Tab-separated table of C-alpha atoms and ligand atoms in Angstrom:
chain	number	residue	atom	x	y	z
A	1042	MET	CA	67.276	78.580	121.573
A	1043	ILE	CA	64.012	80.435	121.378
A	1044	PHE	CA	61.935	80.182	118.211
A	1045	ALA	CA	59.074	82.660	118.070
A	1046	ALA	CA	56.502	82.929	115.277
A	1047	ASN	CA	54.820	86.298	114.778
A	1048	PHE	CA	51.880	85.823	112.402
A	1049	LYS	CA	51.133	89.584	112.312
A	1050	THR	CA	47.849	90.083	110.382
A	1051	ASN	CA	47.967	86.637	108.818
A	1052	HIS	CA	46.110	83.409	109.518
A	1053	THR	CA	42.568	82.974	110.778
A	1054	ARG	CA	41.131	81.245	113.798
A	1055	LYS	CA	40.694	78.106	111.678
A	1056	SER	CA	44.110	78.153	110.020
A	1057	THR	CA	45.841	78.884	113.335
A	1058	LYS	CA	44.166	75.812	114.840
A	1059	ASP	CA	45.257	73.716	111.844
A	1060	TYR	CA	48.801	75.112	112.156
A	1061	ILE	CA	49.040	74.255	115.845
A	1062	GLU	CA	47.579	70.798	115.276
A	1063	ALA	CA	50.295	70.206	112.687
A	1064	LEU	CA	53.106	71.681	114.801
A	1065	SER	CA	52.288	70.256	118.233
A	1066	PRO	CA	53.071	66.585	117.535
A	1067	LYS	CA	56.411	67.560	115.996
A	1068	LEU	CA	57.383	69.472	119.143
A	1069	THR	CA	57.542	66.288	121.197
A	1070	ASP	CA	60.924	65.782	119.469
A	1071	LYS	CA	62.306	69.266	120.019
A	1072	ARG	CA	65.446	69.880	122.057
A	1073	ALA	CA	64.416	70.108	125.723
A	1074	GLU	CA	66.146	73.445	126.232
A	1075	ASP	CA	64.442	75.101	123.248
A	1076	ARG	CA	61.342	77.234	123.688
A	1077	ILE	CA	58.687	77.872	121.073
A	1078	PHE	CA	56.357	80.864	121.026
A	1079	ILE	CA	53.420	81.500	118.706
A	1080	PHE	CA	51.817	84.919	118.332
A	1081	PRO	CA	48.656	84.565	116.239
A	1082	PRO	CA	46.207	87.399	115.565
A	1083	SER	CA	43.992	88.096	118.573
A	1084	THR	CA	40.900	86.536	116.944
A	1085	ALA	CA	42.749	83.196	116.970
A	1086	LEU	CA	43.662	83.202	120.658
A	1087	ASP	CA	42.415	80.105	122.455
A	1088	ARG	CA	43.579	77.376	124.802
A	1089	PHE	CA	45.820	74.940	122.954
A	1090	GLU	CA	47.699	71.888	124.144
A	1091	GLY	CA	51.372	71.502	123.370
A	1092	ASP	CA	54.952	72.261	124.268
A	1093	PHE	CA	54.831	75.910	123.207
A	1094	THR	CA	53.717	79.253	124.562
A	1095	LEU	CA	50.883	81.148	122.942
A	1096	GLY	CA	51.131	84.911	123.226
A	1097	ALA	CA	49.335	88.078	122.202
A	1098	GLN	CA	50.836	90.352	119.534
A	1099	ASN	CA	49.395	93.318	121.348
A	1100	ALA	CA	46.909	94.366	124.015
A	1101	TYR	CA	45.861	97.569	125.685
A	1102	PRO	CA	47.213	98.175	129.198
A	1103	THR	CA	43.904	97.758	130.986
A	1104	HIS	CA	41.897	95.075	132.734
A	1105	ASN	CA	38.815	96.041	130.747
A	1106	GLY	CA	36.920	99.231	130.029
A	1107	ALA	CA	35.967	101.632	127.270
A	1108	PHE	CA	38.765	101.263	124.701
A	1109	THR	CA	36.909	100.505	121.491
A	1110	GLY	CA	38.688	98.002	119.297
A	1111	GLU	CA	41.227	96.962	121.907
A	1112	ILE	CA	41.602	93.864	124.041
A	1113	GLY	CA	42.802	93.918	127.641
A	1114	LEU	CA	43.656	91.536	130.447
A	1115	GLU	CA	40.159	90.143	130.792
A	1116	GLN	CA	40.201	88.910	127.183
A	1117	LEU	CA	43.682	87.378	127.576
A	1118	ASP	CA	42.849	85.781	130.905
A	1119	GLU	CA	40.007	83.854	129.292
A	1120	PHE	CA	42.627	81.795	127.473
A	1121	GLY	CA	45.289	81.826	130.175
A	1122	ILE	CA	47.541	84.036	128.056
A	1123	ASN	CA	50.345	85.736	129.949
A	1124	THR	CA	52.839	86.418	127.187
A	1125	ILE	CA	52.914	89.492	124.967
A	1126	LEU	CA	54.953	91.261	122.275
A	1127	ILE	CA	55.591	94.914	123.084
A	1128	GLY	CA	57.341	97.597	121.041
A	1129	HIS	CA	57.241	95.963	117.608
A	1130	SER	CA	58.387	98.431	114.939
A	1131	GLU	CA	55.150	97.949	113.006
A	1132	ARG	CA	53.178	99.203	116.021
A	1133	ARG	CA	55.632	102.025	116.624
A	1134	GLU	CA	55.334	103.054	112.980
A	1135	HIS	CA	51.767	102.311	111.830
A	1136	MET	CA	49.974	102.731	115.156
A	1137	HIS	CA	52.215	105.634	116.198
A	1138	GLU	CA	53.168	104.075	119.522
A	1139	ASP	CA	55.838	106.361	120.914
A	1140	GLN	CA	58.383	105.331	123.541
A	1141	GLN	CA	56.210	106.665	126.341
A	1142	THR	CA	53.213	104.596	125.193
A	1143	VAL	CA	55.372	101.520	124.769
A	1144	ALA	CA	56.937	101.984	128.218
A	1145	LYS	CA	53.510	102.403	129.821
A	1146	LYS	CA	52.317	99.186	128.202
A	1147	TYR	CA	55.493	97.432	129.318
A	1148	ARG	CA	55.044	98.579	132.909
A	1149	PHE	CA	51.437	97.440	133.012
A	1150	PHE	CA	52.122	93.947	131.700
A	1151	MET	CA	55.237	93.624	133.854
A	1152	GLU	CA	53.123	94.397	136.912
A	1153	GLN	CA	50.750	91.649	135.765
A	1154	GLY	CA	53.667	89.200	135.670
A	1155	PHE	CA	53.520	88.672	131.909
A	1156	GLU	CA	56.421	87.276	129.953
A	1157	ILE	CA	57.296	90.091	127.561
A	1158	ILE	CA	59.124	89.940	124.260
A	1159	TYR	CA	60.250	93.538	123.964
A	1160	CYS	CA	61.138	94.578	120.409
A	1161	ILE	CA	63.615	97.216	119.312
A	1162	GLY	CA	65.136	98.065	115.940
A	1163	GLU	CA	66.520	100.884	113.834
A	1164	PRO	CA	65.469	102.218	110.415
A	1165	LEU	CA	67.828	102.096	107.439
A	1166	GLU	CA	68.953	105.725	107.646
A	1167	ILE	CA	70.187	105.123	111.188
A	1168	ARG	CA	72.024	101.958	110.172
A	1169	GLU	CA	73.630	103.867	107.319
A	1170	ALA	CA	74.691	106.632	109.724
A	1171	GLY	CA	76.993	104.155	111.488
A	1172	ASP	CA	77.446	102.224	114.716
A	1173	ALA	CA	77.271	105.180	117.090
A	1174	ALA	CA	73.914	106.232	115.632
A	1175	VAL	CA	72.593	102.662	115.875
A	1176	THR	CA	73.667	102.392	119.512
A	1177	LYS	CA	72.069	105.706	120.425
A	1178	TYR	CA	68.829	104.851	118.621
A	1179	LEU	CA	68.498	101.370	120.097
A	1180	LEU	CA	69.363	102.396	123.656
A	1181	ALA	CA	66.722	105.145	123.457
A	1182	GLN	CA	64.192	102.331	122.975
A	1183	PHE	CA	65.106	101.117	126.463
A	1184	GLU	CA	63.903	104.383	127.997
A	1185	GLY	CA	61.295	103.671	130.642
A	1186	ILE	CA	61.849	99.906	130.293
A	1187	ASP	CA	62.845	97.922	133.380
A	1188	LEU	CA	65.688	95.819	132.004
A	1189	SER	CA	65.992	93.880	135.233
A	1190	TYR	CA	62.558	92.278	134.777
A	1191	GLU	CA	63.286	88.571	134.828
A	1192	LYS	CA	60.424	87.638	132.503
A	1193	MET	CA	61.594	89.849	129.674
A	1194	ILE	CA	63.198	88.769	126.426
A	1195	VAL	CA	64.546	91.376	124.008
A	1196	ALA	CA	64.115	91.024	120.234
A	1197	TYR	CA	66.424	93.049	118.007
A	1198	GLU	CA	64.717	93.528	114.664
A	1199	PRO	CA	66.313	96.013	112.256
A	1200	ILE	CA	63.385	97.587	110.408
A	1201	TRP	CA	65.161	97.422	107.052
A	1202	ALA	CA	65.457	93.642	107.406
A	1203	ILE	CA	61.797	93.004	108.257
A	1204	GLY	CA	59.795	91.481	105.425
A	1205	THR	CA	62.401	92.518	102.888
A	1206	GLY	CA	64.106	89.181	102.361
A	1207	ARG	CA	67.351	90.933	103.296
A	1208	SER	CA	68.501	89.791	106.718
A	1209	ALA	CA	71.188	91.717	108.555
A	1210	THR	CA	74.621	90.213	107.944
A	1211	VAL	CA	76.250	87.921	110.471
A	1212	GLU	CA	78.680	90.744	111.341
A	1213	GLU	CA	75.888	93.288	111.831
A	1214	ILE	CA	73.940	90.918	114.063
A	1215	ALA	CA	77.040	89.921	116.046
A	1216	SER	CA	78.190	93.473	116.709
A	1217	THR	CA	74.720	94.813	117.520
A	1218	HIS	CA	73.967	91.912	119.853
A	1219	ALA	CA	77.320	92.387	121.591
A	1220	MET	CA	76.521	96.069	122.128
A	1221	LEU	CA	73.035	95.266	123.442
A	1222	LYS	CA	74.340	92.506	125.700
A	1223	SER	CA	76.784	94.928	127.252
A	1224	ASN	CA	73.794	97.082	128.223
A	1225	MET	CA	71.442	94.412	129.557
A	1226	ASN	CA	71.410	90.878	130.793
A	1227	ARG	CA	68.376	89.279	129.180
A	1228	PRO	CA	67.925	86.689	126.394
A	1229	LEU	CA	68.255	88.381	123.010
A	1230	LEU	CA	66.478	87.321	119.820
A	1231	TYR	CA	67.211	88.419	116.283
A	1232	GLY	CA	64.377	89.091	113.827
A	1233	GLY	CA	64.287	90.239	110.219
A	1234	SER	CA	64.042	87.886	107.229
A	1235	VAL	CA	64.971	84.817	109.243
A	1236	LYS	CA	64.212	81.742	107.133
A	1237	PRO	CA	65.229	78.097	106.748
A	1238	ALA	CA	68.070	79.125	104.420
A	1239	ASN	CA	69.783	81.338	107.035
A	1240	ILE	CA	68.595	79.943	110.382
A	1241	LYS	CA	71.753	77.979	111.114
A	1242	GLU	CA	74.166	80.823	110.501
A	1243	ILE	CA	72.031	83.165	112.609
A	1244	THR	CA	71.565	80.861	115.585
A	1245	ALA	CA	75.297	80.096	115.522
A	1246	ILE	CA	76.163	83.752	116.219
A	1247	ASP	CA	77.486	84.518	119.672
A	1248	GLY	CA	74.905	86.557	121.572
A	1249	VAL	CA	71.909	85.233	119.633
A	1250	ASP	CA	69.571	83.368	121.990
A	1251	GLY	CA	66.844	82.808	119.448
A	1252	VAL	CA	64.826	84.234	116.594
A	1253	LEU	CA	61.573	86.107	116.051
A	1254	VAL	CA	60.206	85.102	112.663
A	1255	GLY	CA	57.464	86.694	110.575
A	1256	SER	CA	56.987	85.596	106.937
A	1257	ALA	CA	58.900	82.322	107.174
A	1258	SER	CA	56.866	81.249	110.210
A	1259	LEU	CA	53.522	81.424	108.402
A	1260	ASP	CA	53.997	78.034	106.821
A	1261	VAL	CA	54.135	75.397	109.534
A	1262	GLU	CA	56.624	73.208	107.654
A	1263	SER	CA	58.958	76.171	107.225
A	1264	PHE	CA	58.753	77.078	110.935
A	1265	ALA	CA	59.330	73.447	111.928
A	1266	GLU	CA	62.296	73.252	109.555
A	1267	MET	CA	63.911	76.141	111.442
A	1268	ILE	CA	63.224	74.609	114.869
A	1269	PHE	CA	64.826	71.335	113.793
A	1270	ALA	CA	67.620	72.766	111.636
B	330	13P	P1	60.021	88.824	108.773
B	330	13P	O1	60.512	87.515	109.302
B	330	13P	O2	58.846	88.685	107.843
B	330	13P	O3	61.119	89.665	108.228
B	330	13P	O4	59.412	89.628	110.042
B	330	13P	C1	60.180	89.763	111.179
B	330	13P	C2	59.331	90.322	112.253
B	330	13P	O5	58.942	91.483	112.216
B	330	13P	C3	58.923	89.421	113.344
B	330	13P	O6	58.348	90.133	114.393
């Protein structure tokens, strides 16, 4: 299983360090086949020791240059970071990243050999329109994305389940993951209100290879509880 923590715009440089210092010793007991990812805010990126992968929540597809407010490869290289989240619904929505922008970013970081967690997910009105609408919407988020890239992991995160406390149901996750798996052959995470109370039922679903967790990952004990559930 893959357990990924997306801090979003939470935690500081100091609290991220404290979090990792608390988590790292626990990870010596994790199942060997499990992988742990942590995506802190970019100000907290650093070199850390431990059996986990530190990644960037976002970066601009450039080595360096004149892109005020952005970070590029040079800033990630300083800390040996070669893992990135691309396509998160919050960036698509709030930062207006369209599919073309997302695909361009994907291509750049793929060419750099990064491990990419590529996020897709539908809004509530699409879910309510039925399975065919969900399939069409989600597959459109694969446009311009090389699904054969061997260092890519897909994260399915229904927007209506993110930060709402309302996870998708086991049936919704199972059927959506089955549909996605019939269209690609990469590990597939579920995200959206994953928490200690539902982690076991979610990771038990066929076609779920792991979870991408926001709110319930912010507290280190809560994230550890999910890893060891
Ligand atoms: P929540 O776990 O807070 O619903 O967030 C999910 C998410 O967006 C992770 O990327």
